[in-house]
Coordinates of C-alpha atoms in Angstrom, one line a residue:
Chain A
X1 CA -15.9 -12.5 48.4
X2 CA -14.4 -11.1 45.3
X3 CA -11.5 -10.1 46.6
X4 CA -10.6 -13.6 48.0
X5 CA -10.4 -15.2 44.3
X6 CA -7.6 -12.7 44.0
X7 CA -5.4 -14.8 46.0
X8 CA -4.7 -17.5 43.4
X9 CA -3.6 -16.5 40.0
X10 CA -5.6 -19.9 39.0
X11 CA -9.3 -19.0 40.3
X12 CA -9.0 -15.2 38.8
X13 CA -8.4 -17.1 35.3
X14 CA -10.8 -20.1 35.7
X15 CA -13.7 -18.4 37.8
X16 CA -15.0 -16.7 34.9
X17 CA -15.3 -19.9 32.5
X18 CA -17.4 -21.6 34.9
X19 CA -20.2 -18.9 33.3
X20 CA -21.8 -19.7 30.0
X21 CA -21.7 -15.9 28.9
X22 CA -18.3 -15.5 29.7
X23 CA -17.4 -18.6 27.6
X24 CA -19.0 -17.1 24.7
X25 CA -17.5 -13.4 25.0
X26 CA -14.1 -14.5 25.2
X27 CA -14.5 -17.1 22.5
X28 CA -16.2 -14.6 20.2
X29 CA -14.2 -11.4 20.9
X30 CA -11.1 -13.6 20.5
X31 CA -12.1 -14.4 17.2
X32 CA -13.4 -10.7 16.0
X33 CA -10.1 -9.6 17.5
X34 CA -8.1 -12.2 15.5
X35 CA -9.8 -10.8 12.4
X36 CA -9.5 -7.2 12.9
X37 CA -6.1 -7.9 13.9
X38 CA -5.2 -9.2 10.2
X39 CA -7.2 -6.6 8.3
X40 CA -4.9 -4.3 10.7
X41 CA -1.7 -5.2 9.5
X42 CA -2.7 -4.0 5.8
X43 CA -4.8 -1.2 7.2
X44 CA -1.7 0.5 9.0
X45 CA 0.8 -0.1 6.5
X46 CA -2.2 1.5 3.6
X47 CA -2.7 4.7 6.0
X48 CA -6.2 4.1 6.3
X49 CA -6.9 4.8 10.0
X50 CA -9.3 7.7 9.1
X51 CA -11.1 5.2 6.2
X52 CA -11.2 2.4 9.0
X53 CA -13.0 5.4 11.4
X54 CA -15.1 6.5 8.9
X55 CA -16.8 3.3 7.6
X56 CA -17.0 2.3 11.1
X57 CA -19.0 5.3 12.3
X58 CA -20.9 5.1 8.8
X59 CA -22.1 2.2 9.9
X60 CA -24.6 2.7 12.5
X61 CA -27.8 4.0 10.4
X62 CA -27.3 0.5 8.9
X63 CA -27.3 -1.4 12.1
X64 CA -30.5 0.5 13.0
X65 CA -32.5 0.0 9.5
X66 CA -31.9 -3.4 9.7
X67 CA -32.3 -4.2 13.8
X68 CA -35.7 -2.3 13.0
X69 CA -36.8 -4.1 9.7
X70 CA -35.5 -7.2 11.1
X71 CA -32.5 -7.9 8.7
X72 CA -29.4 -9.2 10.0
X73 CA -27.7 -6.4 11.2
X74 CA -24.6 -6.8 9.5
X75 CA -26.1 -6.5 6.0
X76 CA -27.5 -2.9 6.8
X77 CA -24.0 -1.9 8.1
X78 CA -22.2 -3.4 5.7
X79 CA -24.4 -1.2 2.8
X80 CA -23.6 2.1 4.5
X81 CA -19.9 1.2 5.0
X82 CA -19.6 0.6 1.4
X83 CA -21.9 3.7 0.6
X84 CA -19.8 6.4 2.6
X85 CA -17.1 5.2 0.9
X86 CA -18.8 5.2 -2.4
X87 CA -20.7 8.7 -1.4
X88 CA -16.6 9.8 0.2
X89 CA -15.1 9.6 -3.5
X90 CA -17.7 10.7 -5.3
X91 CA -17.8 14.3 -2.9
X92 CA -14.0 14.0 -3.8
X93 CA -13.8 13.6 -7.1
X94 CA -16.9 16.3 -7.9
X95 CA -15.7 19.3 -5.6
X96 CA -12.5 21.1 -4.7
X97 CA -12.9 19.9 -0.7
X98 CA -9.8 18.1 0.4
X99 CA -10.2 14.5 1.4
X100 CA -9.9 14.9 4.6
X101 CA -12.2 16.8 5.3
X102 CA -14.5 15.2 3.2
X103 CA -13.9 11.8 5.1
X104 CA -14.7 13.7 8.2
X105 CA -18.2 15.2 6.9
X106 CA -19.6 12.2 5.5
X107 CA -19.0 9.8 8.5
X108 CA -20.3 12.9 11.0
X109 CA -23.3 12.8 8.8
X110 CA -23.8 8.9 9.0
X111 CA -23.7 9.1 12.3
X112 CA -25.9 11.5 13.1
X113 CA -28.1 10.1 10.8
X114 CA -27.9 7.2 13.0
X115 CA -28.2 8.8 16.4
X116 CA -31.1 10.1 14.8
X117 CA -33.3 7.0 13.7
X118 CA -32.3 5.7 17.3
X119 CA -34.5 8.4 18.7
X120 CA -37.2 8.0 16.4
X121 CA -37.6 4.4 15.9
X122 CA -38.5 3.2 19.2
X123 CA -38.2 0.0 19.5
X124 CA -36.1 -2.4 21.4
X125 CA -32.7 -1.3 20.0
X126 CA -30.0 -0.8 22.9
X127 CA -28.4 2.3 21.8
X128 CA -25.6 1.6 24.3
X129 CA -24.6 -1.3 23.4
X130 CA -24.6 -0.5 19.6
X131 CA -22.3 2.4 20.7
X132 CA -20.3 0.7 22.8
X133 CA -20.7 -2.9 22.4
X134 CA -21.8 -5.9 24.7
X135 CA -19.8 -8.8 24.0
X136 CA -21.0 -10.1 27.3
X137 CA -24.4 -10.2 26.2
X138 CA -24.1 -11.5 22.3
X139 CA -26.9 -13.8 21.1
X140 CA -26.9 -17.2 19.0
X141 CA -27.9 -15.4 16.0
X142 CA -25.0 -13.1 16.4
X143 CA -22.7 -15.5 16.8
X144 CA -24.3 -17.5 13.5
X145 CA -23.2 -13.9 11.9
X146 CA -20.0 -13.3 13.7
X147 CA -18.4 -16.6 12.5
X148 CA -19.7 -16.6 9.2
X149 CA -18.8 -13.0 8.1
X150 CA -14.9 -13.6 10.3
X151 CA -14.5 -16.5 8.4
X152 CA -15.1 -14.9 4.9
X153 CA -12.7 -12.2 5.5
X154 CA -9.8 -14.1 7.0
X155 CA -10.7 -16.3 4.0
X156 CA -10.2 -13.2 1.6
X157 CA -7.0 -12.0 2.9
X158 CA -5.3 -15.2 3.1
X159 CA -6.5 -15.7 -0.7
X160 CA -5.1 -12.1 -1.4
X161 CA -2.6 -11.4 1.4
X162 CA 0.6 -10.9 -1.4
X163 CA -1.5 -8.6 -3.9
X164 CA -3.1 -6.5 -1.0
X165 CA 0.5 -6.2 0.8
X166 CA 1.6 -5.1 -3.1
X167 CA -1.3 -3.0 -3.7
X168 CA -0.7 -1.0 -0.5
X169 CA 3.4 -0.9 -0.9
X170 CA 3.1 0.0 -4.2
X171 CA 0.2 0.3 -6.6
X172 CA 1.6 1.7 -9.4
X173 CA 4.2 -1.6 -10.1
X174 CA 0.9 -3.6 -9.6
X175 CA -0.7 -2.0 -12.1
X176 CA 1.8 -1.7 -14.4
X177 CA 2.1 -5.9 -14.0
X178 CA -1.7 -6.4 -14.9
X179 CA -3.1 -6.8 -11.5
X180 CA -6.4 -5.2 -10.8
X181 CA -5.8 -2.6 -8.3
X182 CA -9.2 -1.5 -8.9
X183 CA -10.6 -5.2 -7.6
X184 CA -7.8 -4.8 -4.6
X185 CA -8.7 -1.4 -3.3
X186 CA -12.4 -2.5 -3.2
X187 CA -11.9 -5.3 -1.8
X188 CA -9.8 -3.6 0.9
X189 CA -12.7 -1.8 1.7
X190 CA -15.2 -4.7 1.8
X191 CA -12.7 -6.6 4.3
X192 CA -13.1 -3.5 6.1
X193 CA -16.6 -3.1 6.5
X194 CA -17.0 -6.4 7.7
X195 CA -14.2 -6.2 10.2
X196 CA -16.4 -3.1 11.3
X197 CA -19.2 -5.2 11.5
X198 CA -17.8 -7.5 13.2
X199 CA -15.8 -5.4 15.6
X200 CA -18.7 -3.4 17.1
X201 CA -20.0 -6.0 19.0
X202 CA -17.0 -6.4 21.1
X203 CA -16.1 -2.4 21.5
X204 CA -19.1 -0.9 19.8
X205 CA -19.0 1.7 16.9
X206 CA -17.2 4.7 18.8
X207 CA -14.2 2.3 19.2
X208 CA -14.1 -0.4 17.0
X209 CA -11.2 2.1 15.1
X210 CA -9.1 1.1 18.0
X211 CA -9.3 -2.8 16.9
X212 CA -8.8 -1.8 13.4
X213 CA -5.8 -0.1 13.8
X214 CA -3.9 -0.3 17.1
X215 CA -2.9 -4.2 16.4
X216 CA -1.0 -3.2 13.3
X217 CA 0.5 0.0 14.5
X218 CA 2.3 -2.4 18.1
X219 CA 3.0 -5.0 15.4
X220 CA 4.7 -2.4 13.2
X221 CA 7.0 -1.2 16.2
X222 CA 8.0 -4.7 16.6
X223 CA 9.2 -6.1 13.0
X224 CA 10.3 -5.7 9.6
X225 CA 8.9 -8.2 8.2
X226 CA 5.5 -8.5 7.1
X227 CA 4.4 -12.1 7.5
X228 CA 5.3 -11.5 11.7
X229 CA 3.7 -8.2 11.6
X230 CA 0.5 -9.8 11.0
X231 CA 0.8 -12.7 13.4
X232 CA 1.8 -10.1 16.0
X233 CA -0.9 -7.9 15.4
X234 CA -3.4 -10.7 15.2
X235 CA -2.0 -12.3 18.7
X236 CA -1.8 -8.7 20.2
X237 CA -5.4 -8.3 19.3
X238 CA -6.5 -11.6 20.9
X239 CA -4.7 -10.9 24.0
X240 CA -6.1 -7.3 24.7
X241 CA -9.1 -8.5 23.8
X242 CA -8.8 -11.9 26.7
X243 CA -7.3 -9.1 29.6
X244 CA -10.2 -6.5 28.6
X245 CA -12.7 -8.8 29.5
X246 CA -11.4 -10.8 32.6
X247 CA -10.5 -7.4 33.8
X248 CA -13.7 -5.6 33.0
X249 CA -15.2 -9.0 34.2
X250 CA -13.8 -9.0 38.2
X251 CA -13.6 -5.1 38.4
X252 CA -16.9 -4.8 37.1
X253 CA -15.9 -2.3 33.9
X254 CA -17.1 -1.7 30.7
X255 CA -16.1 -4.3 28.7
X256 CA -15.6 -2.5 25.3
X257 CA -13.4 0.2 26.9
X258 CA -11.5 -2.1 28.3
X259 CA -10.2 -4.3 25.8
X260 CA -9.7 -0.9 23.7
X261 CA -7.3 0.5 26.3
X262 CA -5.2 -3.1 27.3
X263 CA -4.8 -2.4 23.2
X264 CA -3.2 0.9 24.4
X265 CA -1.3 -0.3 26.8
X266 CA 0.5 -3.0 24.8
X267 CA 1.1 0.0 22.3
X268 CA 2.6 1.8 24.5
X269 CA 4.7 -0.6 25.7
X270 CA 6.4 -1.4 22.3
X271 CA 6.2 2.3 22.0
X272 CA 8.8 2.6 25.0
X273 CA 10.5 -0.7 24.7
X274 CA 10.6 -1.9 21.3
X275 CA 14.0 -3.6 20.5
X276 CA 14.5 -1.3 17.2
X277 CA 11.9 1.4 16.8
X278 CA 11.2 1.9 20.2
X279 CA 11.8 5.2 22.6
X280 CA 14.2 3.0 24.7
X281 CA 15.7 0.5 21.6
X282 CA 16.6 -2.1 24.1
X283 CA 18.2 -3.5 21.0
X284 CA 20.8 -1.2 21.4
X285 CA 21.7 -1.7 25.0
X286 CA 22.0 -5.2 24.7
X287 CA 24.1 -4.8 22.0
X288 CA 26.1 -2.1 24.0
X289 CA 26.6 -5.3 26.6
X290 CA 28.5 -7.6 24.6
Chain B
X1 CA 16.8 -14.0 -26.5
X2 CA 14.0 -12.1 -28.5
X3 CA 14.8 -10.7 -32.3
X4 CA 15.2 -6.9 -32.5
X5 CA 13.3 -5.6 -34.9
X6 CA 14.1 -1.9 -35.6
X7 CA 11.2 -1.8 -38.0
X8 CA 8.7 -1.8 -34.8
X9 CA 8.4 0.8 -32.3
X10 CA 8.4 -0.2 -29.0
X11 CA 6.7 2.5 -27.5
X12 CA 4.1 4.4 -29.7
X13 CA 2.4 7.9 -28.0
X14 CA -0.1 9.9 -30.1
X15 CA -1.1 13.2 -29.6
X16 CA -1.4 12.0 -25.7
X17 CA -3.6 13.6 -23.2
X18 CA -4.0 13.4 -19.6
X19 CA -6.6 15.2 -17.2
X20 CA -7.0 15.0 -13.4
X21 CA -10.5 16.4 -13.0
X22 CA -10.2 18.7 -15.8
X23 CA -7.5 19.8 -14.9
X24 CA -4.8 19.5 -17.8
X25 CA -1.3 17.9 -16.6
X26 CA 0.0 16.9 -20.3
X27 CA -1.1 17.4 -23.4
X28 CA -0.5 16.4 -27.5
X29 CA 2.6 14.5 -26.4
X30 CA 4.0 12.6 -28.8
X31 CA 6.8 9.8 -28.6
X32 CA 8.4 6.8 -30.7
X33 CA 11.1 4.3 -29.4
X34 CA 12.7 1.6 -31.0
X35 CA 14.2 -1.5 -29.2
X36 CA 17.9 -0.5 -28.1
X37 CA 17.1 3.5 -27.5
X38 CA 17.2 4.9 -24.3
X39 CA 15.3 8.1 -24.2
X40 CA 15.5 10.9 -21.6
X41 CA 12.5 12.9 -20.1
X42 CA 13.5 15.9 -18.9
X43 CA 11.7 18.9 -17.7
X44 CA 10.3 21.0 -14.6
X45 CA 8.5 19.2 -11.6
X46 CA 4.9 19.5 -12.7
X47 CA 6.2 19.6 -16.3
X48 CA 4.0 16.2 -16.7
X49 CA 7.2 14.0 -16.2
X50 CA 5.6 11.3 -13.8
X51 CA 2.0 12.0 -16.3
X52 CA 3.9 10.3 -19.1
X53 CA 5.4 7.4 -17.0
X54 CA 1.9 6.7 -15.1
X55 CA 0.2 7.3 -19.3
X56 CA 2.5 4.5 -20.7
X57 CA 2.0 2.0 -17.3
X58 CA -1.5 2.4 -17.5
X59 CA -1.4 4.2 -14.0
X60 CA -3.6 6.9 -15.8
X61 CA -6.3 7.1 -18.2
X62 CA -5.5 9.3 -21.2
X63 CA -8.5 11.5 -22.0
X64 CA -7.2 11.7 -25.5
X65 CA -4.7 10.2 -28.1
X66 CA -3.3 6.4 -28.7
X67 CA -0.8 4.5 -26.6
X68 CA 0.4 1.7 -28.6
X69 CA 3.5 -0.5 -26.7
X70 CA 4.5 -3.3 -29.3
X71 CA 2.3 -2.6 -31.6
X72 CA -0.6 -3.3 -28.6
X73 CA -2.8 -1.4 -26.0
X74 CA -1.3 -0.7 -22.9
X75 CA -3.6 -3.0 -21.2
X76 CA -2.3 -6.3 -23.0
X77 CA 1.1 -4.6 -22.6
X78 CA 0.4 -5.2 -18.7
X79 CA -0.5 -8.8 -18.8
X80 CA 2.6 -9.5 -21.2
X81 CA 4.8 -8.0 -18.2
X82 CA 6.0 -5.4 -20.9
X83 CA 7.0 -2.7 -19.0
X84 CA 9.0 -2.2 -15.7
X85 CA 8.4 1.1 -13.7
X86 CA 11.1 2.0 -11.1
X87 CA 10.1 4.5 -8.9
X88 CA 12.2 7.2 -7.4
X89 CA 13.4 7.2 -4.1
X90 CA 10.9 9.1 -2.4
X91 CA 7.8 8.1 -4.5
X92 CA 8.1 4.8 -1.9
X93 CA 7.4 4.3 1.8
X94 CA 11.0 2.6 3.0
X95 CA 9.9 2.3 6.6
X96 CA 7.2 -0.3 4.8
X97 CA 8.4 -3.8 6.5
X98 CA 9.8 -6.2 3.5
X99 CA 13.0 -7.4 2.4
X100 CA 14.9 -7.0 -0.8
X101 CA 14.1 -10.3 -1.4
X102 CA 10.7 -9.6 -1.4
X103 CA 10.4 -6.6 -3.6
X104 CA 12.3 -8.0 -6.1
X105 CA 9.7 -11.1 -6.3
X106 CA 7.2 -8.6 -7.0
X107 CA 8.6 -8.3 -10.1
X108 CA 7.6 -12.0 -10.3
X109 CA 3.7 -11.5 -9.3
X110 CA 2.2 -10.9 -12.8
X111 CA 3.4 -14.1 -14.1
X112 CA 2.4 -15.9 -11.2
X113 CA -0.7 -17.9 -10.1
X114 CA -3.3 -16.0 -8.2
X115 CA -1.8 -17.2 -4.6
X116 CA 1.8 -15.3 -6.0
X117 CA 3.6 -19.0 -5.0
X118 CA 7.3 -18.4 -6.4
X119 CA 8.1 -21.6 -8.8
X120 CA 11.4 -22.8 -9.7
X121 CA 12.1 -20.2 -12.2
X122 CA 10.9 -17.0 -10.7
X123 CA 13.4 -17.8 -7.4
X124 CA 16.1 -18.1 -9.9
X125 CA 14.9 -15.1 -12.0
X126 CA 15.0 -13.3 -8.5
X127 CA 18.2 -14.9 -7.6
X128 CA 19.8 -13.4 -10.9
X129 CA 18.3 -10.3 -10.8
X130 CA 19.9 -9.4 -6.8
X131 CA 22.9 -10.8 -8.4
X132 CA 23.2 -8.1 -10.8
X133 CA 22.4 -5.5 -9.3
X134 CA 25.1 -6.7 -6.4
X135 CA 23.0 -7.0 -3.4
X136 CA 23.3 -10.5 -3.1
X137 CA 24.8 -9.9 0.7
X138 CA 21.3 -8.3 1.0
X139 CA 18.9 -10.4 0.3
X140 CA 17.2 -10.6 3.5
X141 CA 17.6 -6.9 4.9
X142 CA 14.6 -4.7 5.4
X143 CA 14.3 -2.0 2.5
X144 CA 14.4 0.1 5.9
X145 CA 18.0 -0.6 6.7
X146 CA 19.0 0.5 3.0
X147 CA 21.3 3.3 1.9
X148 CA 19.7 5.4 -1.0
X149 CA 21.7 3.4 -3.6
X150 CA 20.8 -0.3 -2.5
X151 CA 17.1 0.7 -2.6
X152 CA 17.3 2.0 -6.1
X153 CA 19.2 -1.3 -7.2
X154 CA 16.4 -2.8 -5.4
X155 CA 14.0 -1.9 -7.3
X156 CA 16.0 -2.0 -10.4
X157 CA 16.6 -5.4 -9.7
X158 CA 12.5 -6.4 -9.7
X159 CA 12.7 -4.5 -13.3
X160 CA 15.2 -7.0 -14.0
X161 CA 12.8 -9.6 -12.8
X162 CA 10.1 -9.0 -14.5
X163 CA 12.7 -9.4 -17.7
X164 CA 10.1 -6.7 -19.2
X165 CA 11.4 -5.0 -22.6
X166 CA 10.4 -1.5 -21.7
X167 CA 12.2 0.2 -18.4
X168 CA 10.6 3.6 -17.0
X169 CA 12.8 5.4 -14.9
X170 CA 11.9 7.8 -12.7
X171 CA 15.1 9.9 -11.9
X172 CA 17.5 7.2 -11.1
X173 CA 20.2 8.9 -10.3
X174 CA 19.0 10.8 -7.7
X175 CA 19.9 10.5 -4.1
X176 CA 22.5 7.5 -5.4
X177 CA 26.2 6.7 -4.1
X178 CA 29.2 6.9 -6.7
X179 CA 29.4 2.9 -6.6
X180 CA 25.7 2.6 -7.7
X181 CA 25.8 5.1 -10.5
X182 CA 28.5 3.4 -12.1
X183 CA 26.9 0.0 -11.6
X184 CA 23.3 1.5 -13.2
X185 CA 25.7 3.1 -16.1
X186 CA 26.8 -0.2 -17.0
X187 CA 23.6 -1.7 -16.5
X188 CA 22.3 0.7 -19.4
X189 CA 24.9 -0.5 -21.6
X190 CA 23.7 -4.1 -21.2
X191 CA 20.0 -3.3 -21.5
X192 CA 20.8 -1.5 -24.8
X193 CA 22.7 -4.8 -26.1
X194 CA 20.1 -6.9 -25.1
X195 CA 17.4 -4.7 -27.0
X196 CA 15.4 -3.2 -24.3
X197 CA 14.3 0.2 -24.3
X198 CA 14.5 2.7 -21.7
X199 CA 12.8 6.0 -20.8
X200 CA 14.4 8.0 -17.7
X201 CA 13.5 11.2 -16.2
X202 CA 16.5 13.4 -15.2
X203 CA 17.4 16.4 -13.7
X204 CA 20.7 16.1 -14.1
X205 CA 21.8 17.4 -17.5
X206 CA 25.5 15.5 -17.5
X207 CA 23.5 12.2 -17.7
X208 CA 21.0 13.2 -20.6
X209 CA 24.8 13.6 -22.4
X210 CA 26.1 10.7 -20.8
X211 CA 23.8 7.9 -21.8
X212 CA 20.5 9.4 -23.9
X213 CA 20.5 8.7 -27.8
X214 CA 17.3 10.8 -27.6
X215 CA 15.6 13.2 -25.3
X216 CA 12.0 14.8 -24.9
X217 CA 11.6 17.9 -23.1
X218 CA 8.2 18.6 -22.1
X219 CA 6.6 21.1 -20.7
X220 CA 3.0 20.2 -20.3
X221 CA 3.7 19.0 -23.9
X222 CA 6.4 18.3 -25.9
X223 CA 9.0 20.9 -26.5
X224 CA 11.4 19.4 -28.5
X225 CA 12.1 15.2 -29.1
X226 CA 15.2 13.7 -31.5
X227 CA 18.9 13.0 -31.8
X228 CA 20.3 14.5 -28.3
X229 CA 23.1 16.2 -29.7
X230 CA 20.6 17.9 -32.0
X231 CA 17.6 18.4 -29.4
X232 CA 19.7 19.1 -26.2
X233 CA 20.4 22.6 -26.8
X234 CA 20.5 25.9 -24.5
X235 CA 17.7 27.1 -26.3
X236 CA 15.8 24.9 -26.2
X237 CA 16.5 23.6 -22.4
X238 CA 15.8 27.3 -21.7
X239 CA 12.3 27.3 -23.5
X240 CA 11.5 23.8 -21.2
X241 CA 12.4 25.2 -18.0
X242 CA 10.0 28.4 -18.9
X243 CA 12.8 30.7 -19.8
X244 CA 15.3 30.4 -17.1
X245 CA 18.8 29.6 -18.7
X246 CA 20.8 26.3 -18.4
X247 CA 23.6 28.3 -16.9
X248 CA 21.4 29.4 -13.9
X249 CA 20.1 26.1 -13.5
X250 CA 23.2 23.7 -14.1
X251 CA 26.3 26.0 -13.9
X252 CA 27.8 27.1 -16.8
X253 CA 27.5 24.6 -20.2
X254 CA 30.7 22.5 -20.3

């Protein structure tokens, strides 16, 4: 029966709206998408990929506390994604361990730390779908939090987009002007714990990396200018995140994983054909045609 | 135009000290400039060259010591857009995607409002700056798609900008073409007429010559600072590069 929707292009598109849950995933992941999609852009250009992984993974212990006490579940993650990073340059600064290293230790140890509390508090928390996320299955008083938290952070970059895109091209001039880079980094970081937060619910902790920084890196393959790197890397993000779920939706996949890897796919295909920077510079053969 | 006052010091180090987690990168370093002098900062990589420069922006706490840059702190020295830093080539990531145009507004941002819109002036100040530098044919390409040269205009350009009094240089003559040496040697000539004060870094021994009324070698401190022709001896360029001889490093002394 299935199969027989494949025949128009029309029916495999609208079938899934007619469900209410199906509505609210692609509405919602569309919108966590968008917003990871921005924070990308800055992410990418910063070299934070290992930060993004860290405070993402740093967050689970957080989302436990709190789905155990209760609490919204974003404020718990959000205090241990700001914590590792706190506890992550404190280690730094107080012993001769390189940073990278140190990154990788403290988020291990979060996570664990997580795993762990799953295991002993036994209560109704889905350990699946924290790990891997259930956008299909997202409640009202998710969403509440979703749109609230997406809203402040797309709020916060747009308010700081110049100063952030100055503070990660170069820091030193915007010190040296009197901006507070101090203010900029941290507030880097709180954009990025909330994306985090945000994030897991469509891919879950173990990938939510992937939404942080796969947007920015296609977009960056694509442009030289910053303003269109963002708005490519925010609509790259949304459209991943639309194919993961219609496919995951009429194959029957996870839904997570699958927005994560049509993220990959798009990657790779600037990665091969991108008119400048990619493996194929298409650019270049048109050129070679005039 | 402002009044030069040679009375005042422009920049003011005492007895400077810097620390990265206790572990000494510059130490009693002392230095006075007055509006017009350009200084140059020469000494080995790890000599505490780029300390001094991040010291005097502010970049860097100083553990010890007094910065004073007009006669204020450092930190009042920031909001008055004081000082301009340009960075060498490879302290900057030129696959980042912006244009010329762009970086040179930078130089704008601290006079700006906190959204960083461009009024009137600062487009023109920008407009001025590209003009000077000649990259005007520029002003749209990607930092990316620059030759050595144009980037280091570039980013003399936002100094320019920023129309700050104080210019930190961090080897600008490295990695440049012929044209753009010529067109920062003239540009020296007309900061010095319009008063403002320059400190460069330098490997390059002929330029210290060239354009530096004064020079400070350091070597984790300062070994030796006045007049160039009196300061910029083999001896002491010896004693700065920890006993190797000018000849070795540079060729023989002209």
């Amino acid at each position: 029966m299935e199969l027989c929707s494949f025949l128009t292009l029309d029916s495999f598109i609208t079938d899934p709206l007619t469900h209410e849950f199906m509505r609210k995933a692609l509405l919602m992941s569309s919108l966590v998408a968008a917003v990871c999609g921005f924070l990308s852009s800055f992410l990418t250009l910063k070299g934070w990929a290992l930060m993004g992984d860290a405070v993402s993974h740093s967050v689970m212990p957080g989302v436990v506390v709190a789905y155990a006490l209760g609490l919204p579940f974003s404020l718990g993650a959000f205090i241990f994604g700001v914590g590792s990073v706190a506890l992550i340059g404190f280690i730094k600064q107080k012993s001769r361990v390189k940073e990278d290293t140190v990154i990788g230790l403290v988020f291990t140890g979060f996570f664990a730390l997580g795993i762990v509390l799953v295991s002993k508090i036994k209560s109704n928390i889905d350990l699946h779908s924290i790990l891997f996320g259930s956008p299909l299955g997202i409640s009202l008083s998710d969403v509440k939090q979703t749109i609230f938290i997406s809203l402040l952070v797309v709020i916060l970059l747009s308010i700081f987009r110049k100063d952030l895109m100055l503070y990660c091209f170069d820091p030193r001039h915007a010190k040296t002007v009197g901006i507070n880079v101090f203010f900029l980094h941290y507030l880097l970081l709180t954009c990025l714990s909330l994306a985090a937060v945000v994030g897991l619910q469509s891919v879950g902790i173990i990938l939510v990396v992937a939404m942080l920084i796969t947007p920015g890196a296609t977009a960056y393959l694509l442009t030289d200018k910053f303003d269109n790197m963002t708005v490519i890397s925010v609509l790259s993000a949304i459209i991943s995140s639309l194919i993961g779920i219609y496919v995951s939706f009429w194959f029957d996949l996870e839904t997570g994983g699958s927005i994560v890897l049509a993220q990959t796919f798009i990657f790779l295909f600037a990665f091969l054909f991108a008119p400048r920077y990619g493996i194929f510079k298409l650019r270049k053969l048109f050129d070679g045609y005039k | 135009m402002e009044t030069i006052n040679y009375q005042n010091f422009r920049i003011e180090a005492e007895n400077i000290c810097v620390d990265y987690n206790g572990k000494v990168a510059l130490y009693d370093a002392n230095l006075r400039l007055k509006p017009g002098q350009i200084c140059g900062l020469v000494g080995m990589n790890g000599a505490g060259k780029t300390t001094f420069f991040n010291a005097l922006t502010g970049f860097v706490n100083i553990s010890k010591g007094k910065i004073r840059i007009n006669g204020e702190s450092v930190r009042s020295a920031q909001k008055d857009q004081t000082i301009a830093y340009v960075p060498q080539n490879e302290g900057i990531d030129s696959q980042f995607p912006i244009s010329v145009w762009d970086v040179v507004m930078m130089g704008r941002y601290g006079s700006m409002n906190i959204f960083r819109c461009p009024r009137e002036s600062d487009v023109q100040a920008v407009k001025d700056a590209i003009e000077r530098v000649d990259l005007t044919d520029h002003l749209s390409t990607p930092i990316g798609n620059l030759s050595g040269g144009q980037r280091k205009r570039t980013f003399l350009a936002r100094a320019i900008a920023q129309r700050a009094s104080i210019l930190l240089l961090d080897e600008p003559f490295s990695g440049v073409d012929i044209r753009t040496e010529k067109l920062i040697s003239e540009l020296f000539i007309q900061f010095k007429n319009e008063g403002k004060t320059i400190l460069l870094s330098t490997h390059d021994m002929i330029h210290v010559r060239e354009f530096c009324d004064l020079v400070l070698l350091i070597n984790k401190t300062v070994v030796a600072y006045g007049e160039t022709s009196e300061v910029f001896t083999p001896e002491n360029i010896t004693t700065t590069f920890g006993g190797i001889s000018p000849d070795f490093l540079f060729g023989p002394e002209s």
